[in-house]
Amino acid sequence: MLERIRIVLIGTSHPGNIGGVARAMHNMGLTDLALVAPRCEAISADSISRASGADTLVHSAQVVDSLEEAVSDCSLVVGASARSRTLPWPMMTPRALGERLPEELQHSESRIALVFGREDSGLSNAELQRCHAHVHIPTNPDFSSLNLAAAVQVLAYECRLSWLSHQDQPASDDDEVQPLATHEELEHYFAHLERTLIAIGFHDPATPRQLMARLRRVTLRSRPERMELNILRGILSATEKAAGKVAMGQRSSDESSSDNHH
Amino acid sequence: MLERIRIVLIGTSHPGNIGGVARAMHNMGLTDLALVAPRCEAISADSISRASGADTLVHSAQVVDSLEEAVSDCSLVVGASARSRTLPWPMMTPRALGERLPEELQHSESRIALVFGREDSGLSNAELQRCHAHVHIPTNPDFSSLNLAAAVQVLAYECRLSWLSHQDQPASDDDEVQPLATHEELEHYFAHLERTLIAIGFHDPATPRQLMARLRRVTLRSRPERMELNILRGILSATEKAAGKVAMGQRSSDESSSDNHH
């Protein structure tokens, strides 16, 4: 289970923090580290020294350009966030996150990502809106900014506790569990949805009014299965097709005749 | 409650770790830091930089020569330990420690200490035997040594969660709660006990065979109240008196007559 939990660091500035994160992960049995557009050399004297023996994780870290690439195969993406946002997102505590993991990772294909932002500014709103949920580590309100490695330590600790308490549970049968849509599948869906909404004149990217953010939120909250997402995409294709015909000035009589093709 | 939880660091070598601990504490709302015989300058560029705004805690840290001084007023002393010991001590998980805190700190005089050892070698057996219990942070058995600040982070996080979940509980009436013996009172008792055992010929410090360690363990496990400890010390005094008389060659008939003085 622990090997299918990925720690994703975005835009890290200090190599020491990458090393500290690697050590915290390895201490708790996590192994999968991805660095999105780091603003420093990942492999340096500082990072290796702070890793203090966990340098394998630093060396094997996947370095990618975008959050998309880092989490495309994940069915649950959780962003660590200290700030409350104008558009509130589903929030969970680190403990609740831990408790959810065994179920989330029930299907052997499932992977989850825990995403951490920059040392100075955290995650952007766009990044947070790519997450299913946000996790907030309870802190002193007068001094809430945790060191990056410390934040990873707390979440990795909750992951390990959860794993330990589910060690004796019987493994589930993959056939009984429907795989959830991955992040990549969801993002294809959202892109498709946005195209469709523009096509039908419902959405104007020039005045977005958080429409896509709100649709993301409601969709992500439902945790769609892959099969469900395929249905939704089928609906979008049908909508586009219908809208395209209208746009091309076709008559409604043509539409009804096109039903025969199905 | 959080202000009565003291973090005690013994023989710390790296000022950066002191700063990291201060930051982790301040993030979780803890304020009381004691440094026992640090092997580095507590206040340095490294410690202030890692404290990252929590330097008040570094500046106000109490620096003392011995563990005794650091914990003398505490009624519960818990040592962080990664190693299992030849003489097993009461163990608890970080979560169980957190859950115990509200009860432990019910009396407004109560203070507790969480004791952390050296970066390279942890706590000595003698130091661990001065603790009521040991707390073990669950880790990857192949890579179990946590960074000092990371270990403090995990325990401080559990302290904060426990405090948050007891925020709404009514405050207890101190009159209803018997104060527990402090560490200093317990140590006076153990010194007294050892003198007495030597006096009665039961204990030979030259061949200790863990006798005192075993007596410490059973006594600390019972969490004696101050009043109970006074009774135990009264018994020791009476024993010494009786043994002294025997040593001076007095007859048992004298002993019974001495009862009249009470």
Short mmCIF file of C-alpha atoms in Angstrom, two decimals, chain A residues 13-205:
data_model
loop_
_atom_site.label_atom_id
_atom_site.label_comp_id
_atom_site.label_asym_id
_atom_site.label_seq_id
_atom_site.Cartn_x
_atom_site.Cartn_y
_atom_site.Cartn_z
CA SER A 13 13.73 26.03 -3.71
CA HIS A 14 16.00 24.42 -1.13
CA PRO A 15 17.80 21.13 -1.86
CA GLY A 16 17.99 20.55 1.91
CA ASN A 17 14.21 20.31 1.98
CA ILE A 18 14.22 17.66 -0.76
CA GLY A 19 16.67 15.64 1.33
CA GLY A 20 14.59 16.18 4.46
CA VAL A 21 11.47 15.03 2.63
CA ALA A 22 13.28 11.90 1.37
CA ARG A 23 14.35 11.05 4.90
CA ALA A 24 10.84 11.60 6.32
CA MET A 25 9.36 9.42 3.56
CA HIS A 26 11.87 6.60 3.99
CA ASN A 27 11.40 6.67 7.78
CA MET A 28 7.70 6.00 7.22
CA GLY A 29 8.17 3.47 4.42
CA LEU A 30 7.15 5.66 1.47
CA THR A 31 9.29 5.43 -1.67
CA ASP A 32 7.65 7.33 -4.52
CA LEU A 33 8.87 10.94 -4.84
CA ALA A 34 8.11 13.28 -7.74
CA LEU A 35 9.54 16.77 -8.15
CA VAL A 36 7.62 19.21 -10.32
CA ALA A 37 9.80 21.97 -11.80
CA PRO A 38 12.16 22.21 -8.83
CA ARG A 39 13.81 25.63 -8.47
CA CYS A 40 17.05 24.05 -7.28
CA GLU A 41 19.33 21.10 -8.02
CA ALA A 42 17.63 18.04 -6.55
CA ILE A 43 20.89 16.17 -6.12
CA SER A 44 23.34 18.31 -4.18
CA ALA A 45 25.55 18.14 -1.09
CA ASP A 46 22.70 19.69 0.94
CA SER A 47 20.00 17.33 -0.20
CA ILE A 48 22.16 14.22 0.26
CA SER A 49 23.29 15.37 3.69
CA ARG A 50 19.74 16.07 4.92
CA ALA A 51 18.54 12.77 3.43
CA SER A 52 20.93 11.15 5.89
CA GLY A 53 20.88 7.71 4.31
CA ALA A 54 17.67 8.07 2.33
CA ASP A 55 19.56 9.33 -0.70
CA THR A 56 18.23 6.46 -2.85
CA LEU A 57 14.91 8.31 -2.81
CA VAL A 58 16.57 11.55 -3.90
CA HIS A 59 18.37 9.77 -6.75
CA SER A 60 15.28 7.89 -7.89
CA ALA A 61 12.94 10.90 -7.68
CA GLN A 62 11.00 11.52 -10.86
CA VAL A 63 11.59 15.08 -12.10
CA VAL A 64 8.81 16.44 -14.32
CA ASP A 65 7.68 19.76 -15.72
CA SER A 66 4.06 19.86 -14.64
CA LEU A 67 1.72 18.70 -11.91
CA GLU A 68 -0.25 16.94 -14.65
CA GLU A 69 2.64 14.64 -15.46
CA ALA A 70 3.32 13.93 -11.80
CA VAL A 71 -0.19 12.79 -10.96
CA SER A 72 -1.68 11.56 -14.25
CA ASP A 73 -1.97 7.93 -13.07
CA CYS A 74 -3.39 8.77 -9.63
CA SER A 75 -7.03 8.20 -8.69
CA LEU A 76 -6.86 10.46 -5.65
CA VAL A 77 -4.91 13.70 -5.57
CA VAL A 78 -4.77 15.57 -2.26
CA GLY A 79 -3.16 18.98 -1.91
CA ALA A 80 -1.63 20.21 1.32
CA SER A 81 -2.96 23.67 2.00
CA ALA A 82 -2.60 26.06 4.90
CA ARG A 83 -4.75 28.80 3.42
CA SER A 84 -8.50 28.83 3.14
CA ARG A 85 -9.66 29.60 -0.37
CA THR A 86 -12.33 31.82 -1.79
CA LEU A 87 -13.98 28.78 -3.35
CA PRO A 88 -13.96 26.23 -0.55
CA TRP A 89 -12.83 22.74 -1.54
CA PRO A 90 -13.46 19.45 0.29
CA MET A 91 -11.14 19.56 3.28
CA MET A 92 -9.84 16.70 5.35
CA THR A 93 -7.62 16.33 8.35
CA PRO A 94 -4.39 14.31 8.12
CA ARG A 95 -6.00 11.66 10.31
CA ALA A 96 -9.07 11.40 8.09
CA LEU A 97 -6.77 11.13 5.08
CA GLY A 98 -4.91 8.25 6.72
CA GLU A 99 -8.15 6.49 7.56
CA ARG A 100 -9.35 6.73 3.96
CA LEU A 101 -6.21 5.27 2.43
CA PRO A 102 -6.92 1.54 2.74
CA GLU A 103 -10.22 1.96 0.91
CA GLU A 104 -8.72 4.34 -1.64
CA LEU A 105 -5.92 1.90 -2.36
CA GLN A 106 -8.12 -1.19 -2.32
CA HIS A 107 -7.76 -1.69 -6.06
CA SER A 108 -4.22 -2.78 -6.79
CA GLU A 109 -3.99 -0.31 -9.70
CA SER A 110 -4.87 2.68 -7.54
CA ARG A 111 -2.28 5.28 -6.74
CA ILE A 112 -2.65 8.41 -4.74
CA ALA A 113 -0.66 11.64 -4.72
CA LEU A 114 -0.05 14.02 -1.83
CA VAL A 115 0.93 17.36 -3.30
CA PHE A 116 3.00 20.01 -1.51
CA GLY A 117 3.64 23.54 -2.76
CA ARG A 118 6.50 25.99 -2.73
CA GLU A 119 8.27 26.93 0.50
CA ASP A 120 7.27 30.58 0.12
CA SER A 121 3.83 30.49 -1.46
CA GLY A 122 2.39 26.96 -1.25
CA LEU A 123 0.09 25.72 -4.00
CA SER A 124 -1.63 28.04 -6.48
CA ASN A 125 -5.40 28.08 -6.81
CA ALA A 126 -5.10 26.35 -10.20
CA GLU A 127 -3.01 23.58 -8.61
CA LEU A 128 -5.41 23.20 -5.69
CA GLN A 129 -8.34 22.92 -8.09
CA ARG A 130 -6.68 19.93 -9.70
CA CYS A 131 -6.95 18.12 -6.38
CA HIS A 132 -9.88 16.03 -5.17
CA ALA A 133 -9.48 17.37 -1.68
CA HIS A 134 -7.25 19.53 0.48
CA VAL A 135 -5.58 18.41 3.65
CA HIS A 136 -4.83 20.91 6.37
CA ILE A 137 -2.38 20.08 9.15
CA PRO A 138 -3.72 21.70 12.31
CA THR A 139 -1.26 24.38 13.42
CA ASN A 140 -0.87 27.33 15.73
CA PRO A 141 -2.81 30.06 13.89
CA ASP A 142 -0.09 32.57 14.80
CA PHE A 143 2.66 30.46 13.23
CA SER A 144 1.14 28.14 10.72
CA SER A 145 3.82 27.62 8.09
CA LEU A 146 5.39 24.20 8.52
CA ASN A 147 8.77 23.31 7.11
CA LEU A 148 8.24 21.23 3.95
CA ALA A 149 9.88 18.10 5.40
CA ALA A 150 7.87 18.53 8.61
CA ALA A 151 4.60 18.68 6.66
CA VAL A 152 5.55 15.55 4.71
CA GLN A 153 6.57 13.91 7.99
CA VAL A 154 3.13 14.42 9.53
CA LEU A 155 1.21 13.10 6.51
CA ALA A 156 3.62 10.20 5.96
CA TYR A 157 3.26 9.32 9.65
CA GLU A 158 -0.53 9.17 9.27
CA CYS A 159 -0.09 7.00 6.16
CA ARG A 160 2.11 4.58 8.07
CA LEU A 161 -0.25 4.38 11.06
CA SER A 162 -3.12 3.62 8.73
CA TRP A 163 -1.10 0.97 6.92
CA LEU A 164 -0.03 -0.63 10.21
CA SER A 165 -3.61 -0.80 11.46
CA HIS A 166 -4.75 -2.50 8.25
CA GLN A 167 -1.93 -5.01 8.05
CA ASP A 168 -4.11 -7.88 9.20
CA GLN A 169 -7.07 -7.15 6.97
CA PRO A 170 -7.69 -9.62 4.16
CA ALA A 171 -6.70 -8.37 0.72
CA SER A 172 -9.70 -7.44 -1.39
CA ASP A 173 -10.47 -9.03 -4.70
CA ASP A 174 -9.77 -6.58 -7.50
CA ASP A 175 -12.69 -7.95 -9.50
CA GLU A 176 -15.12 -6.69 -6.90
CA VAL A 177 -13.76 -3.16 -6.94
CA GLN A 178 -14.44 -0.79 -9.81
CA PRO A 179 -11.32 1.19 -10.67
CA LEU A 180 -11.74 4.92 -10.18
CA ALA A 181 -10.93 7.34 -12.95
CA THR A 182 -7.32 8.50 -12.90
CA HIS A 183 -6.29 12.11 -12.77
CA GLU A 184 -5.43 12.00 -16.47
CA GLU A 185 -8.84 10.63 -17.40
CA LEU A 186 -10.50 13.28 -15.28
CA GLU A 187 -8.46 16.04 -16.89
CA HIS A 188 -9.41 14.78 -20.36
CA TYR A 189 -13.00 14.86 -19.20
CA PHE A 190 -12.72 18.44 -17.88
CA ALA A 191 -11.09 19.60 -21.12
CA HIS A 192 -13.86 17.88 -23.07
CA LEU A 193 -16.50 19.38 -20.77
CA GLU A 194 -15.10 22.88 -21.23
CA ARG A 195 -15.00 22.50 -25.04
CA THR A 196 -18.55 21.29 -24.99
CA LEU A 197 -19.80 24.11 -22.76
CA ILE A 198 -18.17 26.62 -25.08
CA ALA A 199 -19.67 24.86 -28.09
CA ILE A 200 -23.16 25.10 -26.65
CA GLY A 201 -22.62 28.75 -25.68
CA PHE A 202 -22.93 28.14 -21.96
CA HIS A 203 -19.36 29.06 -21.07
CA ASP A 204 -17.31 32.03 -22.17
CA PRO A 205 -13.62 31.62 -21.27
#
